[in-house]
Coordinates of C-alpha atoms and ligand atoms in Angstrom, one line a residue:
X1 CA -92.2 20.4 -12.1
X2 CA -94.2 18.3 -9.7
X3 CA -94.3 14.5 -10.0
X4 CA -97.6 12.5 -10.9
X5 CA -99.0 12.1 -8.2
X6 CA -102.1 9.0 -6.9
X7 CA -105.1 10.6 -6.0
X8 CA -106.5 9.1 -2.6
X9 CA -109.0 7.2 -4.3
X10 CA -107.2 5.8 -7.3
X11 CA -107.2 1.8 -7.4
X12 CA -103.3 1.1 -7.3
X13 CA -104.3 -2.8 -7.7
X14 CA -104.8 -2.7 -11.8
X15 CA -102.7 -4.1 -14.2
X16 CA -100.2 -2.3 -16.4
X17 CA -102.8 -1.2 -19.0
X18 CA -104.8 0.2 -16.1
X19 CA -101.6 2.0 -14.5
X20 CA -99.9 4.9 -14.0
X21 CA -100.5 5.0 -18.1
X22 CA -104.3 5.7 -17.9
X23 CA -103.4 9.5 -17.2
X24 CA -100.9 9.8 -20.1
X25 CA -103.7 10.3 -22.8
X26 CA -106.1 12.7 -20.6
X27 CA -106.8 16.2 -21.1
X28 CA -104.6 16.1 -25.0
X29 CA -101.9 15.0 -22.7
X30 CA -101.5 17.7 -20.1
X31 CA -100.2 16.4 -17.2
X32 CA -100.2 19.7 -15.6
X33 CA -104.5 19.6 -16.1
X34 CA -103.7 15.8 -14.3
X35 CA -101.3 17.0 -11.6
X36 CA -104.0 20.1 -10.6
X37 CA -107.2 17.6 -10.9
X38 CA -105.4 15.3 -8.7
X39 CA -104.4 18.3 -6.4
X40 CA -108.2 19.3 -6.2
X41 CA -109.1 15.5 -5.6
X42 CA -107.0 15.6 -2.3
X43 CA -108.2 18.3 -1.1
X44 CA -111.9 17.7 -1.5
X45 CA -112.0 13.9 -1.9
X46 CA -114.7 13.9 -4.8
X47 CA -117.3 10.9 -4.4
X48 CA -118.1 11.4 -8.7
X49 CA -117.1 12.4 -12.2
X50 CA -118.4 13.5 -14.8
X51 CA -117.5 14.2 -17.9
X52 CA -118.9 15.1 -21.0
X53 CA -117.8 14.3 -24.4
X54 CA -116.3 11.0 -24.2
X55 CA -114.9 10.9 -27.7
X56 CA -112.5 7.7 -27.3
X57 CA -112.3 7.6 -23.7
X58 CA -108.4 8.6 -23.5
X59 CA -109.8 11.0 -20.7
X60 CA -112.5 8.7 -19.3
X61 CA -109.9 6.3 -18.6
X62 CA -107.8 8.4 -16.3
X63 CA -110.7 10.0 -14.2
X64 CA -111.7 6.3 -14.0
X65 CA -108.7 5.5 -11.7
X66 CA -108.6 8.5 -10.0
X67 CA -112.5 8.8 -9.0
X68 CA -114.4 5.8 -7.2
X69 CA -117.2 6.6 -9.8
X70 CA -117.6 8.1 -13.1
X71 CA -120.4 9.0 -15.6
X72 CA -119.5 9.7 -19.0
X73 CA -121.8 11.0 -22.1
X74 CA -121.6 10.7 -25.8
X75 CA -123.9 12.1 -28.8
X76 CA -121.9 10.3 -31.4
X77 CA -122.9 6.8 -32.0
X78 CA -119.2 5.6 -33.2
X79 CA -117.4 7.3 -30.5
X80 CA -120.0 6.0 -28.1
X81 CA -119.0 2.7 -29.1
X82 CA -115.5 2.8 -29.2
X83 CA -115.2 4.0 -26.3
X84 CA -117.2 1.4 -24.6
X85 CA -114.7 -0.7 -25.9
X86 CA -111.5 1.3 -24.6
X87 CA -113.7 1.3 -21.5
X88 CA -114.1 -2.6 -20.7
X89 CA -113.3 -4.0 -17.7
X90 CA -113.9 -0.9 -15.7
X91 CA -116.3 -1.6 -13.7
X92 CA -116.9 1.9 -12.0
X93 CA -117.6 3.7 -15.5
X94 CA -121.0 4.1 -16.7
X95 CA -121.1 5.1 -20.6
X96 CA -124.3 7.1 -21.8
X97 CA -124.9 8.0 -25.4
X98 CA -127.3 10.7 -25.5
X99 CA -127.1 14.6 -25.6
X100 CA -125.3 15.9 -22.7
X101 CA -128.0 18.2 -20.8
X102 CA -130.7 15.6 -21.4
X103 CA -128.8 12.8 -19.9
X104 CA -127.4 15.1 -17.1
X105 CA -130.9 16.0 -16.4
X106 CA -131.6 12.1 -16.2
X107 CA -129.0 11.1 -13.7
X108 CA -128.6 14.9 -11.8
X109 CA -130.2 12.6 -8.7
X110 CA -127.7 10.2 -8.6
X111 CA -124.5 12.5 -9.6
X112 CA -122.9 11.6 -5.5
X113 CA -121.2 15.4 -4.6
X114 CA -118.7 16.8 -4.1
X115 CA -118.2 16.1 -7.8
X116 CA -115.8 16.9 -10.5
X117 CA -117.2 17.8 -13.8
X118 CA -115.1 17.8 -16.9
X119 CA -117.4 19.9 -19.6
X120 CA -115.3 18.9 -23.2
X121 CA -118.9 18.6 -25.7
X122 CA -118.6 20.4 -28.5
X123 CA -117.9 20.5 -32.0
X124 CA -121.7 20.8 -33.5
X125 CA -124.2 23.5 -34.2
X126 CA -125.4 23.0 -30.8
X127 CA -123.1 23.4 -27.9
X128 CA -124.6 22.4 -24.8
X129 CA -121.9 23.9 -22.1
X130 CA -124.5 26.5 -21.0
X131 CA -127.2 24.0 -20.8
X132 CA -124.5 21.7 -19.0
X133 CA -123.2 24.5 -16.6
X134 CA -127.8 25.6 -15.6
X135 CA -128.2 22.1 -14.4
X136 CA -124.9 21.1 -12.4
X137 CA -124.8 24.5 -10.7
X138 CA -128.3 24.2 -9.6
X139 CA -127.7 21.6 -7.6
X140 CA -125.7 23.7 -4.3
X141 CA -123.7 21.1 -3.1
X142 CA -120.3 21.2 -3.4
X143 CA -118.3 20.3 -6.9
X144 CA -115.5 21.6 -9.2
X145 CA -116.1 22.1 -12.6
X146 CA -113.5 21.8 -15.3
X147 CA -114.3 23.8 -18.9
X148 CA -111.8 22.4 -21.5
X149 CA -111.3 24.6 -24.8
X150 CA -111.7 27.9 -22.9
X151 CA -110.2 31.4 -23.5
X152 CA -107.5 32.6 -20.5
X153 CA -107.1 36.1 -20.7
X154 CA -103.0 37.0 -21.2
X155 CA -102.0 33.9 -22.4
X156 CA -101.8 31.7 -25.9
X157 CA -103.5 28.7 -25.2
X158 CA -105.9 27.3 -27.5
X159 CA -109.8 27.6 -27.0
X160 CA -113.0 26.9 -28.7
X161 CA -115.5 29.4 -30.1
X162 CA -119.4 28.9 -30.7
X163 CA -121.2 31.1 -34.0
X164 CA -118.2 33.5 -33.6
X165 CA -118.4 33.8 -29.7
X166 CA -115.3 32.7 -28.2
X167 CA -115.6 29.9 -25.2
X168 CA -115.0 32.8 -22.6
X169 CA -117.0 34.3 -19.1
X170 CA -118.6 36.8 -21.5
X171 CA -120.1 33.4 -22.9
X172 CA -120.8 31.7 -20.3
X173 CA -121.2 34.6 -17.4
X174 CA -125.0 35.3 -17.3
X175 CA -125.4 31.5 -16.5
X176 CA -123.0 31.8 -13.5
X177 CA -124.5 31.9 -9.6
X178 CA -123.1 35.2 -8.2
X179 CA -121.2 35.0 -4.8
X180 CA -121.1 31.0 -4.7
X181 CA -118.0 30.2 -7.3
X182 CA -114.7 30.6 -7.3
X183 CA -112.8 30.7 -10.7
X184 CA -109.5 30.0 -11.9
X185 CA -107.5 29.6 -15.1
X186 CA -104.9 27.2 -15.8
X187 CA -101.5 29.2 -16.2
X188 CA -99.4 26.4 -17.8
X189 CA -99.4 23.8 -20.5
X190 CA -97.5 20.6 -20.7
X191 CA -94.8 20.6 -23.8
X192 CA -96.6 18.1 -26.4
X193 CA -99.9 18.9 -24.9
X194 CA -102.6 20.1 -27.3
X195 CA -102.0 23.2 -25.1
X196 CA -105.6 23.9 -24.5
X197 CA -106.9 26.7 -22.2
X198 CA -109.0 25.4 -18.9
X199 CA -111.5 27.3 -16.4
X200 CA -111.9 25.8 -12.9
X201 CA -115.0 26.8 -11.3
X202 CA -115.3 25.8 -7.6
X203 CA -118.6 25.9 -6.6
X204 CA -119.0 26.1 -2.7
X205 CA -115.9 24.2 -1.8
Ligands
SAM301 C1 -113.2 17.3 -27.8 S1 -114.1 15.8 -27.9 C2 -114.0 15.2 -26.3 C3 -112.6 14.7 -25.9 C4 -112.6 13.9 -24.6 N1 -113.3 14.5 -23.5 C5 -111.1 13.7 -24.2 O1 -110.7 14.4 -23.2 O2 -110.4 12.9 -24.8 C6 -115.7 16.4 -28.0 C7 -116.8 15.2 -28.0 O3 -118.0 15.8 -27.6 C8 -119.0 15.1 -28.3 N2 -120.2 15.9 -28.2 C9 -120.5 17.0 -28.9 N3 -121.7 17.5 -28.6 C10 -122.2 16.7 -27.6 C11 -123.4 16.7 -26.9 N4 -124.4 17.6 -27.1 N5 -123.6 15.7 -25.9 C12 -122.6 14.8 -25.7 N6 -121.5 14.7 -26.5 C13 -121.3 15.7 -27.4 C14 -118.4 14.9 -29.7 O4 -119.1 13.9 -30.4 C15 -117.0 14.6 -29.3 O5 -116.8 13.2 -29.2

Protein backbone atom coordinates (compact mmCIF):
# COMPACT_ATOMS: atom_id res chain seq x y z
CA UNK A 1 0.00 0.00 0.00
CA UNK A 2 1.48 3.36 -1.00
CA UNK A 3 1.45 6.29 1.57
CA UNK A 4 -0.60 9.64 0.84
CA UNK A 5 1.35 11.39 -0.86
CA UNK A 6 1.49 15.85 -1.45
CA UNK A 7 0.92 16.64 -4.89
CA UNK A 8 3.53 19.36 -6.08
CA UNK A 9 1.08 21.93 -6.04
CA UNK A 10 -0.80 21.25 -2.81
CA UNK A 11 -0.62 24.30 -0.25
CA UNK A 12 1.18 22.56 2.79
CA UNK A 13 0.68 26.06 4.74
CA UNK A 14 -3.29 25.50 5.81
CA UNK A 15 -4.55 24.79 9.05
CA UNK A 16 -5.57 21.41 10.34
CA UNK A 17 -9.15 21.61 8.88
CA UNK A 18 -7.41 22.35 5.57
CA UNK A 19 -4.74 19.39 5.98
CA UNK A 20 -3.86 16.22 5.17
CA UNK A 21 -7.77 15.66 6.20
CA UNK A 22 -9.22 17.37 3.04
CA UNK A 23 -8.54 14.11 1.03
CA UNK A 24 -10.13 11.72 3.52
CA UNK A 25 -13.76 12.50 2.32
CA UNK A 26 -12.93 12.49 -1.60
CA UNK A 27 -13.95 10.15 -4.14
CA UNK A 28 -16.54 8.09 -1.18
CA UNK A 29 -13.28 7.77 0.57
CA UNK A 30 -10.93 5.98 -1.87
CA UNK A 31 -7.66 6.84 -1.08
CA UNK A 32 -6.46 4.62 -3.87
CA UNK A 33 -8.66 7.17 -6.49
CA UNK A 34 -6.39 9.98 -4.21
CA UNK A 35 -3.03 8.20 -4.30
CA UNK A 36 -3.51 7.66 -8.40
CA UNK A 37 -4.90 11.41 -8.99
CA UNK A 38 -1.99 12.65 -7.09
CA UNK A 39 0.27 10.17 -9.09
CA UNK A 40 -1.17 11.73 -12.50
CA UNK A 41 -0.70 15.32 -10.81
CA UNK A 42 3.12 14.67 -10.61
CA UNK A 43 3.52 13.60 -13.61
CA UNK A 44 1.70 16.13 -15.69
CA UNK A 45 1.54 19.06 -13.20
CA UNK A 46 -2.15 20.09 -13.97
CA UNK A 47 -2.71 24.03 -13.99
CA UNK A 48 -6.99 23.25 -13.31
CA UNK A 49 -9.78 21.09 -12.00
CA UNK A 50 -12.80 20.47 -12.61
CA UNK A 51 -15.21 18.77 -11.33
CA UNK A 52 -18.74 18.21 -11.81
CA UNK A 53 -21.36 17.47 -9.33
CA UNK A 54 -20.24 19.15 -6.24
CA UNK A 55 -22.86 17.72 -3.95
CA UNK A 56 -21.32 18.82 -0.44
CA UNK A 57 -17.88 19.48 -1.51
CA UNK A 58 -16.20 16.49 0.42
CA UNK A 59 -14.41 15.98 -3.03
CA UNK A 60 -14.06 19.68 -3.93
CA UNK A 61 -12.23 20.13 -0.90
CA UNK A 62 -9.45 17.72 -1.62
CA UNK A 63 -8.76 18.72 -5.35
CA UNK A 64 -8.77 22.17 -3.83
CA UNK A 65 -5.42 21.50 -2.06
CA UNK A 66 -4.07 19.47 -4.53
CA UNK A 67 -4.72 21.76 -7.73
CA UNK A 68 -3.65 25.63 -7.76
CA UNK A 69 -7.28 26.11 -9.25
CA UNK A 70 -10.49 24.57 -9.31
CA UNK A 71 -14.03 24.97 -10.85
CA UNK A 72 -16.84 23.20 -9.51
CA UNK A 73 -20.64 22.89 -10.82
CA UNK A 74 -23.91 22.25 -9.06
CA UNK A 75 -27.61 21.90 -10.50
CA UNK A 76 -29.08 21.59 -7.04
CA UNK A 77 -29.77 24.71 -5.35
CA UNK A 78 -29.27 23.15 -1.56
CA UNK A 79 -26.23 21.38 -2.37
CA UNK A 80 -24.93 24.43 -4.18
CA UNK A 81 -25.20 26.14 -1.11
CA UNK A 82 -23.93 23.92 1.28
CA UNK A 83 -21.25 23.44 -0.28
CA UNK A 84 -20.35 27.04 -0.62
CA UNK A 85 -20.29 26.90 2.89
CA UNK A 86 -17.97 23.74 3.32
CA UNK A 87 -16.04 25.73 0.66
CA UNK A 88 -15.27 29.08 2.54
CA UNK A 89 -12.05 30.36 2.95
CA UNK A 90 -10.75 28.74 -0.10
CA UNK A 91 -9.90 31.17 -2.07
CA UNK A 92 -8.81 29.20 -5.32
CA UNK A 93 -12.43 27.40 -5.70
CA UNK A 94 -14.93 28.88 -7.85
CA UNK A 95 -18.58 27.39 -7.12
CA UNK A 96 -21.08 27.52 -10.13
CA UNK A 97 -24.66 26.34 -9.81
CA UNK A 98 -25.98 25.70 -13.08
CA UNK A 99 -26.24 22.62 -15.44
CA UNK A 100 -22.93 21.10 -16.05
CA UNK A 101 -22.51 21.32 -20.09
CA UNK A 102 -23.99 24.83 -20.02
CA UNK A 103 -21.61 26.17 -17.51
CA UNK A 104 -18.71 24.19 -19.00
CA UNK A 105 -19.54 25.71 -22.22
CA UNK A 106 -19.39 29.16 -20.34
CA UNK A 107 -15.99 28.92 -18.80
CA UNK A 108 -14.38 26.18 -21.66
CA UNK A 109 -12.09 29.60 -22.37
CA UNK A 110 -10.80 29.93 -19.23
CA UNK A 111 -10.51 26.06 -18.12
CA UNK A 112 -6.03 26.61 -17.87
CA UNK A 113 -4.78 22.91 -19.49
CA UNK A 114 -3.48 20.44 -18.80
CA UNK A 115 -6.58 19.82 -16.71
CA UNK A 116 -8.03 17.25 -14.59
CA UNK A 117 -11.62 16.67 -14.90
CA UNK A 118 -13.61 14.78 -12.33
CA UNK A 119 -17.20 13.96 -14.27
CA UNK A 120 -19.55 12.66 -10.95
CA UNK A 121 -23.27 14.54 -12.25
CA UNK A 122 -25.82 12.38 -12.27
CA UNK A 123 -28.66 11.15 -10.55
CA UNK A 124 -31.67 12.91 -12.80
CA UNK A 125 -33.48 12.18 -15.96
CA UNK A 126 -30.87 13.92 -17.70
CA UNK A 127 -27.32 12.87 -17.38
CA UNK A 128 -25.05 15.23 -18.93
CA UNK A 129 -21.58 13.06 -18.98
CA UNK A 130 -21.84 12.76 -22.85
CA UNK A 131 -22.57 16.35 -23.16
CA UNK A 132 -19.68 16.91 -20.55
CA UNK A 133 -17.21 14.55 -22.25
CA UNK A 134 -18.23 16.65 -26.49
CA UNK A 135 -17.03 19.84 -24.96
CA UNK A 136 -13.82 18.96 -22.78
CA UNK A 137 -12.44 16.69 -25.48
CA UNK A 138 -12.92 19.26 -28.12
CA UNK A 139 -10.62 21.35 -26.70
CA UNK A 140 -6.99 19.16 -27.91
CA UNK A 141 -4.90 20.22 -25.31
CA UNK A 142 -3.78 18.05 -22.93
CA UNK A 143 -6.05 16.86 -19.72
CA UNK A 144 -7.05 13.65 -17.80
CA UNK A 145 -10.43 12.97 -17.36
CA UNK A 146 -11.79 11.02 -14.32
CA UNK A 147 -15.52 9.23 -14.83
CA UNK A 148 -16.73 8.28 -11.33
CA UNK A 149 -19.75 5.52 -11.21
CA UNK A 150 -18.38 3.59 -14.26
CA UNK A 151 -18.58 -0.08 -15.18
CA UNK A 152 -14.86 -1.94 -15.20
CA UNK A 153 -15.11 -5.03 -17.05
CA UNK A 154 -13.87 -8.24 -14.60
CA UNK A 155 -14.37 -6.65 -11.59
CA UNK A 156 -17.26 -5.90 -8.79
CA UNK A 157 -17.15 -2.38 -8.31
CA UNK A 158 -20.13 -0.33 -8.18
CA UNK A 159 -21.35 1.84 -11.29
CA UNK A 160 -24.10 3.92 -12.40
CA UNK A 161 -26.62 3.26 -15.15
CA UNK A 162 -28.76 5.82 -17.33
CA UNK A 163 -32.66 4.51 -18.77
CA UNK A 164 -31.17 0.97 -18.38
CA UNK A 165 -27.73 1.63 -20.09
CA UNK A 166 -25.03 0.98 -17.83
CA UNK A 167 -22.24 3.97 -17.37
CA UNK A 168 -19.80 1.92 -19.74
CA UNK A 169 -17.63 2.67 -23.25
CA UNK A 170 -20.57 1.23 -25.07
CA UNK A 171 -22.27 4.40 -23.46
CA UNK A 172 -20.04 6.70 -23.87
CA UNK A 173 -17.84 5.31 -26.97
CA UNK A 174 -19.35 7.12 -30.08
CA UNK A 175 -18.50 10.44 -28.25
CA UNK A 176 -14.79 9.35 -27.85
CA UNK A 177 -11.94 11.02 -30.39
CA UNK A 178 -10.29 7.99 -32.00
CA UNK A 179 -6.35 7.68 -31.73
CA UNK A 180 -5.94 10.73 -29.17
CA UNK A 181 -6.98 8.93 -25.66
CA UNK A 182 -5.63 6.65 -23.59
CA UNK A 183 -8.00 4.70 -21.16
CA UNK A 184 -7.64 3.01 -18.03
CA UNK A 185 -9.74 1.45 -15.28
CA UNK A 186 -9.12 1.64 -11.67
CA UNK A 187 -8.22 -2.04 -10.51
CA UNK A 188 -8.62 -1.50 -6.66
CA UNK A 189 -10.83 0.02 -4.10
CA UNK A 190 -10.04 1.29 -0.68
CA UNK A 191 -11.75 -1.05 2.30
CA UNK A 192 -14.61 1.42 3.60
CA UNK A 193 -14.68 3.13 0.27
CA UNK A 194 -18.10 3.27 -1.43
CA UNK A 195 -16.03 0.99 -3.88
CA UNK A 196 -17.02 2.70 -6.96
CA UNK A 197 -15.67 1.81 -10.48
CA UNK A 198 -13.48 4.81 -12.28
CA UNK A 199 -12.38 5.33 -16.04
CA UNK A 200 -9.27 7.52 -16.69
CA UNK A 201 -9.14 8.93 -20.03
CA UNK A 202 -5.80 10.66 -20.93
CA UNK A 203 -6.24 12.77 -23.57
CA UNK A 204 -2.94 13.66 -25.39
CA UNK A 205 -0.72 13.50 -22.35
C1 LIG B 1 -22.73 11.65 -6.79
S1 LIG B 1 -23.07 13.32 -6.41
C2 LIG B 1 -21.49 14.10 -6.58
C3 LIG B 1 -20.54 13.75 -5.45
C4 LIG B 1 -19.31 14.63 -5.37
N1 LIG B 1 -18.68 14.81 -6.66
C5 LIG B 1 -18.31 13.99 -4.42
O1 LIG B 1 -17.30 13.43 -4.89
O2 LIG B 1 -18.54 14.05 -3.20
C6 LIG B 1 -23.87 13.87 -7.86
C7 LIG B 1 -24.21 15.36 -7.87
O3 LIG B 1 -24.41 15.77 -9.22
C8 LIG B 1 -25.39 16.77 -9.21
N2 LIG B 1 -25.90 16.91 -10.59
C9 LIG B 1 -26.74 16.07 -11.23
N3 LIG B 1 -26.98 16.50 -12.48
C10 LIG B 1 -26.23 17.62 -12.65
C11 LIG B 1 -26.04 18.52 -13.75
N4 LIG B 1 -26.67 18.34 -14.92
N5 LIG B 1 -25.20 19.56 -13.58
C12 LIG B 1 -24.55 19.73 -12.39
N6 LIG B 1 -24.72 18.94 -11.31
C13 LIG B 1 -25.54 17.88 -11.45
C14 LIG B 1 -26.38 16.26 -8.18
O4 LIG B 1 -27.26 17.28 -7.74
C15 LIG B 1 -25.46 15.73 -7.10
O5 LIG B 1 -25.18 16.72 -6.15
Amino acid sequence: MTALCTAPNANLSGSASHGQDDFRMMFNQDRYLVERVQQYHARHSFASALETGTHKAETTVGLARMFPKVYTVEVDINYFLASKAALAGRGNVVARLGNSPEVISEILPELEHPLFAFLDAHWYDYWPLKDELMLLLSVRKPKLIMIHDFRVPGRNFGFDGYQGRPCDLDFIGDVLPHGECKYVFNDRTAAGSANRGVLFIEHQL
